[in-house]
Tab-separated table of C-alpha atoms in Angstrom:
chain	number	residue	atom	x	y	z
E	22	UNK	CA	-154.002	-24.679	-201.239
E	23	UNK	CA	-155.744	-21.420	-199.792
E	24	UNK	CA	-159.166	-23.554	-199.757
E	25	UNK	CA	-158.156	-26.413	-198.174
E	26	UNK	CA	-157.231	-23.886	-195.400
E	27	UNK	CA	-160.753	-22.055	-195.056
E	28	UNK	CA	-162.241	-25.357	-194.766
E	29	UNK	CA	-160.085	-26.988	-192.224
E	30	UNK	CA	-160.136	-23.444	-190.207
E	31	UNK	CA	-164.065	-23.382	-190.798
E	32	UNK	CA	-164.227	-26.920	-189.218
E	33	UNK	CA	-162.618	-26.234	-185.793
E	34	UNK	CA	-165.652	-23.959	-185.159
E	35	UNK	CA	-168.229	-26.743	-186.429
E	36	UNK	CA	-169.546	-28.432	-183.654
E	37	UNK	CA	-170.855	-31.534	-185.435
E	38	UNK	CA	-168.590	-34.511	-184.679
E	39	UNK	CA	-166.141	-35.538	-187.132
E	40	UNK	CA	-165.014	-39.587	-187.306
E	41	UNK	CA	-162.611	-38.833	-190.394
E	42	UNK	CA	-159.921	-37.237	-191.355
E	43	UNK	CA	-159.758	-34.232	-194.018
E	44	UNK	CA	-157.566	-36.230	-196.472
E	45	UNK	CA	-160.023	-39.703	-196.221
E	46	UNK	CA	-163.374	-37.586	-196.195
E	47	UNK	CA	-162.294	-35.627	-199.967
E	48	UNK	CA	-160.774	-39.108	-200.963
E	49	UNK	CA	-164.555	-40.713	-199.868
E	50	UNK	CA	-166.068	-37.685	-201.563
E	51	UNK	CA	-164.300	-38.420	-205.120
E	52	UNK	CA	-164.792	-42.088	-204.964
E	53	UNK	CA	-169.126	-40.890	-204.479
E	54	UNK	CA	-168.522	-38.692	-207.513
E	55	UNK	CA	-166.933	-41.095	-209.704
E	56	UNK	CA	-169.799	-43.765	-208.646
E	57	UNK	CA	-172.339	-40.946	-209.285
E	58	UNK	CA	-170.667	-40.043	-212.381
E	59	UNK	CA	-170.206	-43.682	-213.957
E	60	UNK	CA	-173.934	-45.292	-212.420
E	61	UNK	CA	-176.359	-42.464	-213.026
E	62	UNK	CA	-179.099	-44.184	-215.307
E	63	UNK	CA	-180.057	-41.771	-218.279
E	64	UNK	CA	-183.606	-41.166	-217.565
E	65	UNK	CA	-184.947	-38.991	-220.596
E	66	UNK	CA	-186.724	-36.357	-217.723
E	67	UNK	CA	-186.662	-33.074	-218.226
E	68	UNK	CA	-185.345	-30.789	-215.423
E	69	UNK	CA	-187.340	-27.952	-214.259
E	70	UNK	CA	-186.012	-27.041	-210.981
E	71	UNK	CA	-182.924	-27.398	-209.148
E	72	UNK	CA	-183.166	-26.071	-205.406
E	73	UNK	CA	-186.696	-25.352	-205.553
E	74	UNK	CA	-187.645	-23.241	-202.404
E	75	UNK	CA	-191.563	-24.109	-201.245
E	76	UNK	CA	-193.702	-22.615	-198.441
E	77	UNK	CA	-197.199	-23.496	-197.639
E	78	UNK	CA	-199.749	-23.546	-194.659
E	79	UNK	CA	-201.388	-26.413	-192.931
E	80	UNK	CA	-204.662	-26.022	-191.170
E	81	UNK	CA	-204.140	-25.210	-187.292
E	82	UNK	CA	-200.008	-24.263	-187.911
E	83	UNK	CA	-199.779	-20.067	-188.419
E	84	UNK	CA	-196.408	-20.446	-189.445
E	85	UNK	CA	-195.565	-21.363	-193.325
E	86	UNK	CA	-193.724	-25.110	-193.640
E	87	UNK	CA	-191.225	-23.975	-195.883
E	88	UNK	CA	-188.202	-25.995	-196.930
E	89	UNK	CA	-186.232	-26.757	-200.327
E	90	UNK	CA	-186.467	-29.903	-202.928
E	91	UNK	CA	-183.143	-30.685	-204.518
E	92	UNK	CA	-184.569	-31.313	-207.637
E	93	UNK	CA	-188.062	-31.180	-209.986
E	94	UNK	CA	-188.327	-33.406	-213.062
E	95	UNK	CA	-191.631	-33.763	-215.713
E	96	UNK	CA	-191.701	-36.627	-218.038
E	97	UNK	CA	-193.012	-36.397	-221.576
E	98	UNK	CA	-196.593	-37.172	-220.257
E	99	UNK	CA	-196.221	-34.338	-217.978
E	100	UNK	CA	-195.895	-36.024	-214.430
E	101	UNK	CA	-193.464	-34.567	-212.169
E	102	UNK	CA	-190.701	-35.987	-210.325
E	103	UNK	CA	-189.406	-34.432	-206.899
E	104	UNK	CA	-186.093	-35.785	-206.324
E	105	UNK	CA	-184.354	-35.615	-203.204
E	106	UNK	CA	-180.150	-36.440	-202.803
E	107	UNK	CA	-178.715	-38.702	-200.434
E	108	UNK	CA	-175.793	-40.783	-199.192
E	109	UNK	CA	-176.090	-43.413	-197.165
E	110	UNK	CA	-174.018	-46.218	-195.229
E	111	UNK	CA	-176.344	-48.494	-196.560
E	112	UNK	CA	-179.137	-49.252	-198.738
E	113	UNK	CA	-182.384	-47.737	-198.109
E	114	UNK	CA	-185.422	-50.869	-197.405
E	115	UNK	CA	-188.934	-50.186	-198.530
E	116	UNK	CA	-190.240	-48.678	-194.996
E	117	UNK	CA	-187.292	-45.925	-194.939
E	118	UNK	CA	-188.782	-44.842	-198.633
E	119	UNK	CA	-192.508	-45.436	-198.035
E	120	UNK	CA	-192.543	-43.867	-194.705
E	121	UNK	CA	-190.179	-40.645	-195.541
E	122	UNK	CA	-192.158	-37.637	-193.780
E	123	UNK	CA	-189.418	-35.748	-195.427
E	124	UNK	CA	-190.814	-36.944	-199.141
E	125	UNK	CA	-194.318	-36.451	-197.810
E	126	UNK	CA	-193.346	-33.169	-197.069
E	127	UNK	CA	-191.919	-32.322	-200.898
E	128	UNK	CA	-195.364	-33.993	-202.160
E	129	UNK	CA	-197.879	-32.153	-200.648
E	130	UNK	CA	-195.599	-29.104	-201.251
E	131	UNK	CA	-195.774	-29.609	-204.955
E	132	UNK	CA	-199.728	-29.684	-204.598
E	133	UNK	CA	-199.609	-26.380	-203.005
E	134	UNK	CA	-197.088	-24.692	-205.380
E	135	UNK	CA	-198.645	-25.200	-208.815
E	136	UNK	CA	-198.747	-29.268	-209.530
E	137	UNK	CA	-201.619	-29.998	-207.877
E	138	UNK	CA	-203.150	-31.466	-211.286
E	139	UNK	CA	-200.461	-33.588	-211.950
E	140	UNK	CA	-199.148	-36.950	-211.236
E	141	UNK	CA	-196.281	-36.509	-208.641
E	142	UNK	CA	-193.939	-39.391	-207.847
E	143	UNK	CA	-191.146	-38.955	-205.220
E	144	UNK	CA	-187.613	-40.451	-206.008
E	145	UNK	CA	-184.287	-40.665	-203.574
E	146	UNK	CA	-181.033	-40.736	-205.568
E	147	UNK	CA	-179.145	-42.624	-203.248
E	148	UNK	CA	-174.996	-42.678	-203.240
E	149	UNK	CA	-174.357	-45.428	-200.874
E	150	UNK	CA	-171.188	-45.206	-198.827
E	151	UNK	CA	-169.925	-49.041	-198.852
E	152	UNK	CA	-166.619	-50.418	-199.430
E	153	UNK	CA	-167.221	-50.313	-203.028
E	154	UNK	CA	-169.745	-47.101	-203.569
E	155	UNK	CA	-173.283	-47.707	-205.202
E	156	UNK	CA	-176.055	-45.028	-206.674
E	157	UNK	CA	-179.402	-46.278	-205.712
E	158	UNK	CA	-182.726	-44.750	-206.909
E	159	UNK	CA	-185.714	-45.671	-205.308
E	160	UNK	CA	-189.380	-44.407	-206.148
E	161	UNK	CA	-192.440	-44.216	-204.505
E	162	UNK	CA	-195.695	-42.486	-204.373
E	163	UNK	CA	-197.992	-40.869	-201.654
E	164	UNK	CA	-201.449	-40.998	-201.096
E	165	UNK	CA	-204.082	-38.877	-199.374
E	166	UNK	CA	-203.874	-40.674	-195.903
E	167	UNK	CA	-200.090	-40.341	-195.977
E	168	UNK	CA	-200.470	-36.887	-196.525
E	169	UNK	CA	-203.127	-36.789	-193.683
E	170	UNK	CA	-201.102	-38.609	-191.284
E	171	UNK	CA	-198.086	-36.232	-192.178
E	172	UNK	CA	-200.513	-32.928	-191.577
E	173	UNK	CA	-201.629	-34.782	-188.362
E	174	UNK	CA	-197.938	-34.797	-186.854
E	175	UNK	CA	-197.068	-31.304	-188.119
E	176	UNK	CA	-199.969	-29.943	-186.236
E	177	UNK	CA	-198.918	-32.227	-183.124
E	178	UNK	CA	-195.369	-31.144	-183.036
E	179	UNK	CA	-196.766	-27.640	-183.341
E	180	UNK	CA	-199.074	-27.776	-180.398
E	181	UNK	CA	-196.215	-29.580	-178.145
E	182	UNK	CA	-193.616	-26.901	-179.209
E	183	UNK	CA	-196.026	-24.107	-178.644
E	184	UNK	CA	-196.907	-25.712	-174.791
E	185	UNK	CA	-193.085	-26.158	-174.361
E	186	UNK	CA	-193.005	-29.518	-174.934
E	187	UNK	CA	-189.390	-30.689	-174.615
E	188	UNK	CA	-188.283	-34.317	-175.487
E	189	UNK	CA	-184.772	-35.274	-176.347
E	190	UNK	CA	-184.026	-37.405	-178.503
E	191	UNK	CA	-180.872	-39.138	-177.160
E	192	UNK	CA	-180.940	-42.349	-179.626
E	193	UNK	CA	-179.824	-40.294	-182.816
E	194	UNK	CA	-176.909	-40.347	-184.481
E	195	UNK	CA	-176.602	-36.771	-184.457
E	196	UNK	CA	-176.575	-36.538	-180.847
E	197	UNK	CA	-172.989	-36.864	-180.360
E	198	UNK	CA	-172.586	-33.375	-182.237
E	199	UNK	CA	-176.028	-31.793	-181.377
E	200	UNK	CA	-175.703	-28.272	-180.660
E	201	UNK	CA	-179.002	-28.770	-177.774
E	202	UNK	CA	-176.265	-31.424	-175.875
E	203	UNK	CA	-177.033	-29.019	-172.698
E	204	UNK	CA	-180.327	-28.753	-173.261
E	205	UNK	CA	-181.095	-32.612	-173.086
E	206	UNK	CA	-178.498	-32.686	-170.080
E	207	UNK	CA	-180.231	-30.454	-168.258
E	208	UNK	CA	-183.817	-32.004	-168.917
E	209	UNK	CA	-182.440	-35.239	-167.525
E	210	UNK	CA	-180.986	-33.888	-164.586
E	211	UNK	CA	-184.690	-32.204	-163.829
């Protein structure tokens, strides 16, 4: 197969770690599919955007945050629903939902980009990578302070980027395969 090729040639110039195998990862892919496919609750919403690109300011950062929601539901009352795909090696607890600066992100960019007089609720669709695969959906809602405290750490990570402020972060899981490896070596070393 001519595309099983391109990807396994595309993947020796990927510098992301890989802990599988190209046979066990499609086999693992199928098996999320399926689980996707068979556990997917019907939920009567009405789609309205699928890769929905967003850009707005925040007082104190010149630069637009700009980023893209996976998906944008309304419900017959005319809420809206920003949905956001994951997989997981395990389920997601209430802090890793409630505290999501990434879903704080999609709802104040909603406000800014037309649904700012609307009810907006914020939903993971979770495929959960155990033994025996699991969809998850988990909803939650965000309220001013949240949305304060996430404009408050934008602005701080602005400031320390634009004063050169360099930190690793050498507890994630993506360091093994971080393309800024040298970059924390080096800031050690100093």
């Amino acid at each position: 197969m001519a595309w099983r090729f391109r990807i396994s040639a595309a993947a020796s110039f990927c510098t992301v770690a890989v802990s599988k195998d190209f046979d066990s990862t499609l086999l693992e892919g199928k098996s999320l599919l399926a689980t996707y496919v068979t556990q997917f609750p019907e939920t009567g919403l009405k789609v309205i955007g699928l890769e929905k690109a967003f850009s707005f300011q925040i007082e104190g950062v010149p630069i637009p945050i700009v980023g893209v929601m996976d998906m944008v539901e309304e419900d017959a009352g005319g809420n809206i629903v920003i949905v956001d795909h994951k997989t997981s090696s395990r389920s997601y607890s209430s802090d890793d939902i409630d505290k999501s600066l990434q879903l704080t992100i999609y709802g104040m960019a909603a406000k800014a980009n037309g649904y700012a007089d609307r009810e907006i609720m914020l939903r993971f669709d979770c495929l959960v990578k155990t033994k025996k695969p699991k969809f998850e959906q988990y909803y939650t809602v965000r309220t001013e302070e949240d949305e304060q405290r996430a404009m408050k750490k934008i602005q701080a990570v602005y400031r320390g980027i634009m004063q050169g402020v360099f930190i690793p972060n050498d507890t994630s899981w993506k360091c093994k395969g971080c393309s800024y490896q040298l970059c924390c070596r080096d800031w050690f070393a100093n």
